[in-house]
N, CA, C and O atoms as a GROMACS GRO file, in nm:
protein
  368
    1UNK      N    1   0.084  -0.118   0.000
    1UNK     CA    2   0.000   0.000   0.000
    1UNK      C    3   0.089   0.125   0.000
    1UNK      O    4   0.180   0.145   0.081
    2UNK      N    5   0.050   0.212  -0.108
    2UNK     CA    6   0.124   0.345  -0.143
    2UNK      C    7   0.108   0.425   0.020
    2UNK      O    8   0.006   0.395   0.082
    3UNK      N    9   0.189   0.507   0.074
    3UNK     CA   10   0.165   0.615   0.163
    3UNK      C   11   0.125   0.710   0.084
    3UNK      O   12   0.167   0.713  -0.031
    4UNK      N   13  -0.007   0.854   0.154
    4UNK     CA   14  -0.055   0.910   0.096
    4UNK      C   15  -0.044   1.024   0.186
    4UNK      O   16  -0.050   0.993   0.304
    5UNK      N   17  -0.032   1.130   0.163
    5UNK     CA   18  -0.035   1.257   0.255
    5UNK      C   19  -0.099   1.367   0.244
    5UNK      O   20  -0.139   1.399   0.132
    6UNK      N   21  -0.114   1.421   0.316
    6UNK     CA   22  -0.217   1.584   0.272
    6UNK      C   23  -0.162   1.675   0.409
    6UNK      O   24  -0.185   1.668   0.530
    7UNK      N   25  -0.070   1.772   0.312
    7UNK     CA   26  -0.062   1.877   0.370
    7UNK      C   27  -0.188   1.958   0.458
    7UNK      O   28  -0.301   1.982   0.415
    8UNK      N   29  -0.130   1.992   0.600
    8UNK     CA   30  -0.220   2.066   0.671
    8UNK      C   31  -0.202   2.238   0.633
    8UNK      O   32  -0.096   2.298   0.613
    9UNK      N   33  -0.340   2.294   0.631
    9UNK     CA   34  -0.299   2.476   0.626
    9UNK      C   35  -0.188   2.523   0.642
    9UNK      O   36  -0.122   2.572   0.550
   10UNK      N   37  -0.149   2.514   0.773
   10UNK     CA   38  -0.030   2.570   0.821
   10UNK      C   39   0.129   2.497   0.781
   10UNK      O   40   0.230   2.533   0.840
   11UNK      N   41   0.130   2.404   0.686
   11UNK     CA   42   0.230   2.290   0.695
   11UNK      C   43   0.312   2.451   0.561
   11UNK      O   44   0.252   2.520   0.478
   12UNK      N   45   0.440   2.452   0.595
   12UNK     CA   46   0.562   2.547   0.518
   12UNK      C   47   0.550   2.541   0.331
   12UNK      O   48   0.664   2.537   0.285
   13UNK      N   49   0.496   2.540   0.277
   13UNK     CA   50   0.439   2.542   0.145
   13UNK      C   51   0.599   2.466   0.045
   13UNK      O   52   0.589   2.377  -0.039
   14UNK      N   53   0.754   2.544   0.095
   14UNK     CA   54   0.836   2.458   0.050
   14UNK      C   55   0.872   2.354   0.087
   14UNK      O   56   0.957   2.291   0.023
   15UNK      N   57   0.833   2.318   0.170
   15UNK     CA   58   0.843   2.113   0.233
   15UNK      C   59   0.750   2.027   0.137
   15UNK      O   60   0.766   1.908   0.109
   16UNK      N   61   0.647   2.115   0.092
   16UNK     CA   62   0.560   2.005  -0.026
   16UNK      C   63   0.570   2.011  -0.107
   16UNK      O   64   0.520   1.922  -0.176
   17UNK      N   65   0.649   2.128  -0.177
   17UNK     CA   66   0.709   2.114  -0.299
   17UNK      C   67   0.825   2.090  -0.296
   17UNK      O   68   0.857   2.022  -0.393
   18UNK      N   69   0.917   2.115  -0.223
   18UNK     CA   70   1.088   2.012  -0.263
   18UNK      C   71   1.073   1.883  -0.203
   18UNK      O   72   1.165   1.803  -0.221
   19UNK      N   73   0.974   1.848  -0.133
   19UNK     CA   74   0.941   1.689  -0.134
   19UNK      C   75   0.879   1.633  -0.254
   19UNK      O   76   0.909   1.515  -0.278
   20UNK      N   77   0.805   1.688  -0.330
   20UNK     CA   78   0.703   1.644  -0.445
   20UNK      C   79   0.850   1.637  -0.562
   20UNK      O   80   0.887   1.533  -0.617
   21UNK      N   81   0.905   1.754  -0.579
   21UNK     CA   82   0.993   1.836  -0.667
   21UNK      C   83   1.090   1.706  -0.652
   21UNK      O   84   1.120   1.671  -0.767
   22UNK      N   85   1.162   1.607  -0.538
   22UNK     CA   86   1.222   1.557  -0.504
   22UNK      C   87   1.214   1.416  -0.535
   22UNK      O   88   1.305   1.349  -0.584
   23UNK      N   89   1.039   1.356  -0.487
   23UNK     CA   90   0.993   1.260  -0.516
   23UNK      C   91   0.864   1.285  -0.586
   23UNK      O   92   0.765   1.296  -0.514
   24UNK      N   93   0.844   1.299  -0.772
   24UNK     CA   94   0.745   1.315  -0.817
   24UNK      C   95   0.656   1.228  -0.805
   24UNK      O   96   0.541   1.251  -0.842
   25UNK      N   97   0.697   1.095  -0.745
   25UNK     CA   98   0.536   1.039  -0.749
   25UNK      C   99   0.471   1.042  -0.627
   25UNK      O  100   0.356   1.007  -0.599
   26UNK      N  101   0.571   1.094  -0.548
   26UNK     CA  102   0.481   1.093  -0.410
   26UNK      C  103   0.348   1.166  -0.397
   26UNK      O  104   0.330   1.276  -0.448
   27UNK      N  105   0.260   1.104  -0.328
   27UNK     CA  106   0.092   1.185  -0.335
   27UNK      C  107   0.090   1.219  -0.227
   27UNK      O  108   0.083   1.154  -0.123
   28UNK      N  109   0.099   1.395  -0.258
   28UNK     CA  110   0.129   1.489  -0.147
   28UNK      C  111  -0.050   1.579  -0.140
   28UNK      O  112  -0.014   1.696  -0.157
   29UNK      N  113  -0.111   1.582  -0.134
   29UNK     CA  114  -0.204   1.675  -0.166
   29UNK      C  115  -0.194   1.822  -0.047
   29UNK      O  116  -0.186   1.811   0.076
   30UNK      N  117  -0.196   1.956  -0.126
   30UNK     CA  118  -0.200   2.036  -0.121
   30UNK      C  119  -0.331   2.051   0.011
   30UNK      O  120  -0.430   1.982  -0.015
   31UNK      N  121  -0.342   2.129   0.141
   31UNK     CA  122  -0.447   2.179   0.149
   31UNK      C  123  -0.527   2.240   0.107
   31UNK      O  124  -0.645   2.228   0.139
   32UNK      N  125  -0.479   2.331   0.018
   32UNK     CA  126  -0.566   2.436  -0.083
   32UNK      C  127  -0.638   2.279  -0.161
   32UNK      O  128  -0.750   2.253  -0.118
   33UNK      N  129  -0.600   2.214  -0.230
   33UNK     CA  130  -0.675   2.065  -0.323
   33UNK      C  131  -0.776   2.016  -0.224
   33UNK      O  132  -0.879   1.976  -0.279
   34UNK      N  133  -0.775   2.006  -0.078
   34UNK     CA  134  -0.845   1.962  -0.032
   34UNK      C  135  -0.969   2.073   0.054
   34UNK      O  136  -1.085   2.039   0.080
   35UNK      N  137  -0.918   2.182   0.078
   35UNK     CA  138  -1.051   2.288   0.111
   35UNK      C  139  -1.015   2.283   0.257
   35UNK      O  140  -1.095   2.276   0.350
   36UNK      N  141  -0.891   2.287   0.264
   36UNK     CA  142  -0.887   2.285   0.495
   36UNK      C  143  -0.890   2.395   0.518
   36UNK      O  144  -0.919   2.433   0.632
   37UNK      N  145  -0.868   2.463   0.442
   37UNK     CA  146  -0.910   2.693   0.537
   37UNK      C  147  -1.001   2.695   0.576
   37UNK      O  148  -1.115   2.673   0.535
   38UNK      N  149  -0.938   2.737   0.705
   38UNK     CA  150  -1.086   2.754   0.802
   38UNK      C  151  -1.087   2.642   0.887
   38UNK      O  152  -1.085   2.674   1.006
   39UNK      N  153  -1.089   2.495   0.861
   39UNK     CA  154  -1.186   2.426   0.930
   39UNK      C  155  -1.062   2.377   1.064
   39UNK      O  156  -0.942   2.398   1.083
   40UNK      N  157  -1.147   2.320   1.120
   40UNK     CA  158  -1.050   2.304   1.295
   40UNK      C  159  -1.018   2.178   1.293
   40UNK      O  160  -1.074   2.109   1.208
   41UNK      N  161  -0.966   2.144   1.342
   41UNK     CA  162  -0.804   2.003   1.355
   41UNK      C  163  -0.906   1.920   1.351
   41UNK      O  164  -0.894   1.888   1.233
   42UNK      N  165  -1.024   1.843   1.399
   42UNK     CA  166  -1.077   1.700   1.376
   42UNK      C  167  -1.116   1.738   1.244
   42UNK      O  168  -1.079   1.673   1.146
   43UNK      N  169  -1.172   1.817   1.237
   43UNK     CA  170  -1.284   1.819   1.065
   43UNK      C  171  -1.139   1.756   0.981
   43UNK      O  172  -1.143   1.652   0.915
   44UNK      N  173  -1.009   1.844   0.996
   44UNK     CA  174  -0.897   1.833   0.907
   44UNK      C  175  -0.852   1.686   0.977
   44UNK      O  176  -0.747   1.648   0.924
   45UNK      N  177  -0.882   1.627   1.041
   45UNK     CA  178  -0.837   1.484   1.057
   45UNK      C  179  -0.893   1.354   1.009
   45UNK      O  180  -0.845   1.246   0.975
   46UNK      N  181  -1.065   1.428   1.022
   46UNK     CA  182  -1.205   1.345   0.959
   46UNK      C  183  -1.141   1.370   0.834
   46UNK      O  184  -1.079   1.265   0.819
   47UNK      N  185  -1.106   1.465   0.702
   47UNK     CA  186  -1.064   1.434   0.623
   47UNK      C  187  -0.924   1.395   0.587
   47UNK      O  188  -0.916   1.318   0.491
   48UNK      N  189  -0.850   1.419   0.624
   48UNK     CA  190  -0.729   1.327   0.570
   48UNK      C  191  -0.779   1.155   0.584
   48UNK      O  192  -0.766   1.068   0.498
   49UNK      N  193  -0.837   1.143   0.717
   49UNK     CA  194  -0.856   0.991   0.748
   49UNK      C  195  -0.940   0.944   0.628
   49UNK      O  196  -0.919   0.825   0.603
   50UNK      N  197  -1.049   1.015   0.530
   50UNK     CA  198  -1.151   0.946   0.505
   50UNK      C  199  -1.080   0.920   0.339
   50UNK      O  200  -1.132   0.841   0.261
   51UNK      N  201  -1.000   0.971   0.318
   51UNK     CA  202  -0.899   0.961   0.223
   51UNK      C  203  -0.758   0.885   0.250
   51UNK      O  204  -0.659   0.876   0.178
   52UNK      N  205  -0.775   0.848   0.340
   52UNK     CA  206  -0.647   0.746   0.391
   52UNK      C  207  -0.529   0.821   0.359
   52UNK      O  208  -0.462   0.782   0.264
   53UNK      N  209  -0.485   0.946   0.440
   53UNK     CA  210  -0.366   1.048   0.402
   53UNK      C  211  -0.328   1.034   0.549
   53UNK      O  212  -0.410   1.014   0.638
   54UNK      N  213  -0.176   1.047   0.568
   54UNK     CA  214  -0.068   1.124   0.675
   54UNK      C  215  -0.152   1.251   0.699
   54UNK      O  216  -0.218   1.300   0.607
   55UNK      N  217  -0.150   1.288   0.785
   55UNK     CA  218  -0.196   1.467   0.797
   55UNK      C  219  -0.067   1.494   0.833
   55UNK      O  220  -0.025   1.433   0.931
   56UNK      N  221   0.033   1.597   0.758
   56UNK     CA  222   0.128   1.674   0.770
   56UNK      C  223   0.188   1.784   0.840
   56UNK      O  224   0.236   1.866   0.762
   57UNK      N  225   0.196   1.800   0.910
   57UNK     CA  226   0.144   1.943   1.021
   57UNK      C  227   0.275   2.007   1.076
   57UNK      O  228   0.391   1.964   1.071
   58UNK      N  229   0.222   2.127   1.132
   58UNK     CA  230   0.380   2.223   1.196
   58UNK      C  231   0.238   2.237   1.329
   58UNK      O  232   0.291   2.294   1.424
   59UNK      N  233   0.107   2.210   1.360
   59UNK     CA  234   0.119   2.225   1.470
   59UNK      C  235   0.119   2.128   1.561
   59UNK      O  236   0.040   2.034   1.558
   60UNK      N  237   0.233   2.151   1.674
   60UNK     CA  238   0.291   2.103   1.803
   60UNK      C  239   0.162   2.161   1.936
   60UNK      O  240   0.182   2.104   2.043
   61UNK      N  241   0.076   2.232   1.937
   61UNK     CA  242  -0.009   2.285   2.009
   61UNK      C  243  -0.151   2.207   2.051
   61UNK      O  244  -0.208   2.162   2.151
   62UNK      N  245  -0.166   2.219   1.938
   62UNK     CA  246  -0.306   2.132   1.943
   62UNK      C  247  -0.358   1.981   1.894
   62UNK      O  248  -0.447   1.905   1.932
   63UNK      N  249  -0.246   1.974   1.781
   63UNK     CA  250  -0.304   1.878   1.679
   63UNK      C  251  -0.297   1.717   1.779
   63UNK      O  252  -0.374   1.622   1.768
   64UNK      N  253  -0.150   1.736   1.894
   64UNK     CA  254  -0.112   1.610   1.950
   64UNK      C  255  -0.300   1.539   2.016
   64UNK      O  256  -0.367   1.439   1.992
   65UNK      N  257  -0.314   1.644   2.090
   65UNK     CA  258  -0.442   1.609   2.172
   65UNK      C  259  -0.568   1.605   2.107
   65UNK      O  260  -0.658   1.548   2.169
   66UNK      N  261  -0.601   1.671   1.959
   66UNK     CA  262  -0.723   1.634   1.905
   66UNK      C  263  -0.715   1.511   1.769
   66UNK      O  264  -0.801   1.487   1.685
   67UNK      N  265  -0.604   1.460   1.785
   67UNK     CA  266  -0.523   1.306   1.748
   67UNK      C  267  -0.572   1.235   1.844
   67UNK      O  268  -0.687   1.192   1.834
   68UNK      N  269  -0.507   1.212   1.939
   68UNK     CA  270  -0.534   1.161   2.046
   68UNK      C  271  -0.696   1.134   2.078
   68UNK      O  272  -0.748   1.036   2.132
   69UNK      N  273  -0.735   1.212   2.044
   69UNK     CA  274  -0.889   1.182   2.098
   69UNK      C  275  -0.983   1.130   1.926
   69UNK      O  276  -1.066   1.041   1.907
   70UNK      N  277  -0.946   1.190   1.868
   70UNK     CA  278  -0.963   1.148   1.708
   70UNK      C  279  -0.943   0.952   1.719
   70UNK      O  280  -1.032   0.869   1.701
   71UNK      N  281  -0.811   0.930   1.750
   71UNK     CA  282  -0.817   0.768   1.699
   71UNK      C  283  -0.877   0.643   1.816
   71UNK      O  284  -0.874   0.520   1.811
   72UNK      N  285  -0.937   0.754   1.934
   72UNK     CA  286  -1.021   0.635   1.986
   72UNK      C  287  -1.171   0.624   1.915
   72UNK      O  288  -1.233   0.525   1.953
   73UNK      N  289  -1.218   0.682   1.848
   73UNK     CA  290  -1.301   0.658   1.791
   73UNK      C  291  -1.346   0.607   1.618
   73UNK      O  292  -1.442   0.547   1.568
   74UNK      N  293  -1.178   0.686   1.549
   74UNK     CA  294  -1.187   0.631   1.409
   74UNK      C  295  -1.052   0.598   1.391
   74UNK      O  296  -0.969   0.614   1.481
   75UNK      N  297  -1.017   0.543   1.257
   75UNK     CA  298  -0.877   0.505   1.191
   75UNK      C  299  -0.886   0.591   1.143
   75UNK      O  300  -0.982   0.651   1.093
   76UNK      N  301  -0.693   0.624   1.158
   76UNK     CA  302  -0.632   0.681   1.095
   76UNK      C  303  -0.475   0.649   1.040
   76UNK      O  304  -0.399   0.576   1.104
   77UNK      N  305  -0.441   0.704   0.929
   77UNK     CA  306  -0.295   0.644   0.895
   77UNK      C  307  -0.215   0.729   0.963
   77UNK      O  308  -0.095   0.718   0.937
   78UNK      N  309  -0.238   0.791   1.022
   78UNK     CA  310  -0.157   0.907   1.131
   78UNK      C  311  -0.169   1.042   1.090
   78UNK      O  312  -0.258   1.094   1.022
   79UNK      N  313  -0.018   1.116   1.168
   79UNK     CA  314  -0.005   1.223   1.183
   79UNK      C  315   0.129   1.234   1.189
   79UNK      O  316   0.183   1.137   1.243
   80UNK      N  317   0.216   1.338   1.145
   80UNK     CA  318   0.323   1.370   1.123
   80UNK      C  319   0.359   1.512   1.147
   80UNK      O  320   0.331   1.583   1.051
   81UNK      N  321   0.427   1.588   1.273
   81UNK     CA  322   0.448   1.670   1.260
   81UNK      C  323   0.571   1.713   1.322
   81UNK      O  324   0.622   1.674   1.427
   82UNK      N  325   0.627   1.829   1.209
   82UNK     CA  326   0.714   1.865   1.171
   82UNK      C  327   0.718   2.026   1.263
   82UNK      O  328   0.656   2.130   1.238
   83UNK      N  329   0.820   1.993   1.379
   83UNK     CA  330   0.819   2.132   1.451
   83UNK      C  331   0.912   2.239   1.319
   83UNK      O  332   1.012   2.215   1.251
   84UNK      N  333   0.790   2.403   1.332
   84UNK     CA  334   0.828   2.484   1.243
   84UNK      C  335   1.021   2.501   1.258
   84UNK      O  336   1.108   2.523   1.174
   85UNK      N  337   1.022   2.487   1.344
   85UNK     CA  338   1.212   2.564   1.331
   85UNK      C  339   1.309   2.448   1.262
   85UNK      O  340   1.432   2.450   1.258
   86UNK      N  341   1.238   2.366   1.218
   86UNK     CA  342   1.329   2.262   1.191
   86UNK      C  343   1.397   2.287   0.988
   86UNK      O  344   1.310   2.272   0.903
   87UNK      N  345   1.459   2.301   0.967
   87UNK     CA  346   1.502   2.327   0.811
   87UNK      C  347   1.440   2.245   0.747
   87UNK      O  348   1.419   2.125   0.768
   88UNK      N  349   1.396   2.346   0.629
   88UNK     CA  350   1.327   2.279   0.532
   88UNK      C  351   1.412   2.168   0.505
   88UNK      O  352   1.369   2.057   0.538
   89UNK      N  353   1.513   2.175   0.456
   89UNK     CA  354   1.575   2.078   0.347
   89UNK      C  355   1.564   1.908   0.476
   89UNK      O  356   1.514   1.799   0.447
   90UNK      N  357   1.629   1.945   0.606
   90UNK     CA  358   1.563   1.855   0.657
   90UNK      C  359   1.462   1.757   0.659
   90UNK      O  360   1.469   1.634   0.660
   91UNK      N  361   1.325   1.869   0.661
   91UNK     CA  362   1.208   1.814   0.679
   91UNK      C  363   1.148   1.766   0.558
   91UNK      O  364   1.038   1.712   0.553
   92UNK      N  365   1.235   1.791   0.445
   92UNK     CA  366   1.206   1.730   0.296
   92UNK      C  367   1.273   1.568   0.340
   92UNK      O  368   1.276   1.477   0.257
   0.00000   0.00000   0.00000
């Protein structure tokens, strides 16, 4: 089974493109492709999950604990996040 990911709102816009740029077949989807402006960390978890995506994230604040409460009730292929100070080229 392919891994699948979807950038969160806030995820650094060059981590998904010199990852994509890096690995073209990887299926990165854009938040803008998926419509997450605006909506609050489960809605953005209800969808990555219902699409079987990584949710990609820079937030360290909230996302740990509405995860946390997210996978006692549904599957998910996770969560991945990438604290902001960390270098791009790194986090590619």
């Amino acid at each position: 089974m392919k891994v699948r990911f979807q950038a969160d709102a806030d995820l650094n816009q060059a981590i998904l493109q010199g990852t994509t740029r890096r690995e073209p077949t990887i299926d990165f989807q854009t938040a803008q492709g998926a419509d997450l402006s605006g909506l609050n960390d489960p809605e953005v978890l209800g969808i990555a999950s219902s699409e079987a995506r990584v949710l990609v994230t820079h937030d360290q604040k909230t996302m740990p604990t509405h995860f946390g409460e997210f996978i006692t009730a549904h599957t998910s292929p996770g969560v991945l996040i990438i604290p902001q100070h960390v270098p791009v080229s790194s986090a590619i």
